[in-house]
Amino acid sequence: MNVIEELNEEVRKRRKKPYNKGAKILINTELCKSCALCALVCPTGVLEMVENKKNIYNYSAEAVKPEYCTLCNLCVYQCPDFAISIEKGGGK
Ligand code: SF4
Ligand code: SF4
């Protein structure tokens, strides 16, 4: 298991129950430098690092489980490249 798989495995353990319906976590994958800070900081395991051949680092963050998002905005504040924005959507 490589370090990315280990990280994804770790964040999956944080998913306890869905929180919302319709939140959109928008990630500009061109700005993403694959640092994984957002995935590390997300308390509910919404974000994983996924392979992305269009990104120069070959990986980018992706909101694989947006329904677990609590809209806390930690990932938005943490991203050094301002690559993430959140749309609330339909709420709970
Ligand atoms: S914190 Fe920003 S730059 Fe780092 S992986 Fe997440 S979206 Fe990409
Ligand atoms: S807003 Fe909070 S819960 Fe939602 S993806 Fe970002 S860090 Fe995770």
Coordinates of C-alpha atoms and ligand atoms in Angstrom, one line a residue:
M1 CA 0.0 0.0 0.0
N2 CA 1.5 3.4 -1.0
V3 CA 1.2 6.5 1.1
I4 CA -1.8 7.8 -0.8
E5 CA -3.7 4.6 -0.3
E6 CA -2.8 4.6 3.4
L7 CA -4.1 8.2 3.7
N8 CA -7.4 7.3 1.9
E9 CA -7.8 4.3 4.1
E10 CA -7.4 6.4 7.2
V11 CA -9.9 9.1 6.1
R12 CA -12.5 6.4 5.3
K13 CA -12.6 5.5 9.0
R14 CA -13.9 9.0 9.9
R15 CA -17.2 8.4 8.1
K16 CA -19.8 7.8 10.7
K17 CA -23.1 9.0 9.2
P18 CA -24.3 11.2 6.3
Y19 CA -24.9 14.7 7.3
N20 CA -26.5 16.6 4.4
K21 CA -28.1 16.1 1.1
G22 CA -26.8 18.2 -1.8
A23 CA -23.6 19.8 -0.5
K24 CA -21.2 20.5 -3.3
I25 CA -17.5 20.5 -2.6
L26 CA -15.9 22.1 -5.6
I27 CA -12.2 21.5 -6.2
N28 CA -10.3 23.3 -8.9
T29 CA -8.0 20.4 -9.9
E30 CA -5.8 22.6 -11.9
L31 CA -4.9 24.6 -8.8
C32 CA -4.6 21.6 -6.6
K33 CA -0.9 20.7 -5.9
S34 CA -1.8 17.4 -4.3
C35 CA -0.6 18.3 -0.8
A36 CA -3.5 16.3 0.8
L37 CA -4.0 18.9 3.6
C38 CA -7.7 19.1 2.9
A39 CA -8.1 15.3 3.2
L40 CA -6.1 15.2 6.4
V41 CA -8.1 18.0 8.0
C42 CA -11.6 16.9 7.1
P43 CA -13.1 15.5 10.2
T44 CA -15.7 13.3 8.4
G45 CA -13.7 11.8 5.6
V46 CA -15.3 13.5 2.7
L47 CA -12.1 14.0 0.7
E48 CA -9.7 11.5 -0.8
M49 CA -6.7 11.8 -3.1
V50 CA -7.4 10.3 -6.5
E51 CA -5.2 9.7 -9.5
N52 CA -5.5 12.6 -12.0
K53 CA -3.2 12.5 -15.1
K54 CA -4.2 16.0 -16.0
N55 CA -2.6 17.3 -12.8
I56 CA 1.2 17.8 -12.9
Y57 CA 1.5 15.9 -9.6
N58 CA -0.7 13.0 -11.0
Y59 CA -3.1 13.2 -8.1
S60 CA -5.7 15.7 -6.9
A61 CA -8.2 15.9 -4.1
E62 CA -11.8 14.8 -4.8
A63 CA -14.9 14.9 -2.6
V64 CA -15.8 11.3 -2.9
K65 CA -18.5 11.4 -0.1
P66 CA -20.0 14.9 -0.2
E67 CA -23.0 13.7 1.8
Y68 CA -20.7 13.4 4.9
C69 CA -19.8 17.1 4.7
T70 CA -20.7 19.1 7.8
L71 CA -20.0 22.4 6.0
C72 CA -17.4 23.2 8.5
N73 CA -15.2 24.9 5.9
L74 CA -11.9 23.6 7.4
C75 CA -10.7 22.3 4.1
V76 CA -11.4 25.7 2.4
Y77 CA -9.3 27.5 5.0
Q78 CA -6.6 24.9 5.0
C79 CA -6.0 24.7 1.2
P80 CA -2.9 26.8 0.4
D81 CA -4.0 27.3 -3.2
F82 CA -7.6 28.4 -2.7
A83 CA -8.7 25.4 -4.7
I84 CA -11.8 24.5 -2.7
S85 CA -15.2 26.1 -2.4
I86 CA -18.4 24.8 -0.8
E87 CA -21.9 25.1 -1.9
K88 CA -24.5 24.3 0.8
G89 CA -27.0 22.7 -1.5
G90 CA -30.3 21.2 -0.1
G91 CA -29.1 21.0 3.5
K92 CA -30.0 18.3 6.0
Ligands
SF4_1 S1 -5.4 21.3 0.3 FE1 -5.8 22.2 -1.8 S2 -3.9 21.9 -2.9 FE2 -3.9 20.5 -1.1 S3 -4.7 18.6 -1.9 FE3 -6.4 19.8 -1.0 S4 -7.3 20.9 -2.8 FE4 -5.3 20.2 -3.4
SF4_2 S1 -16.3 21.6 4.7 FE1 -15.5 20.4 6.5 S2 -16.7 18.4 6.4 FE2 -16.9 19.4 4.4 S3 -15.3 18.6 3.1 FE3 -14.5 20.4 4.0 S4 -13.4 19.8 5.9 FE4 -14.8 18.1 5.3

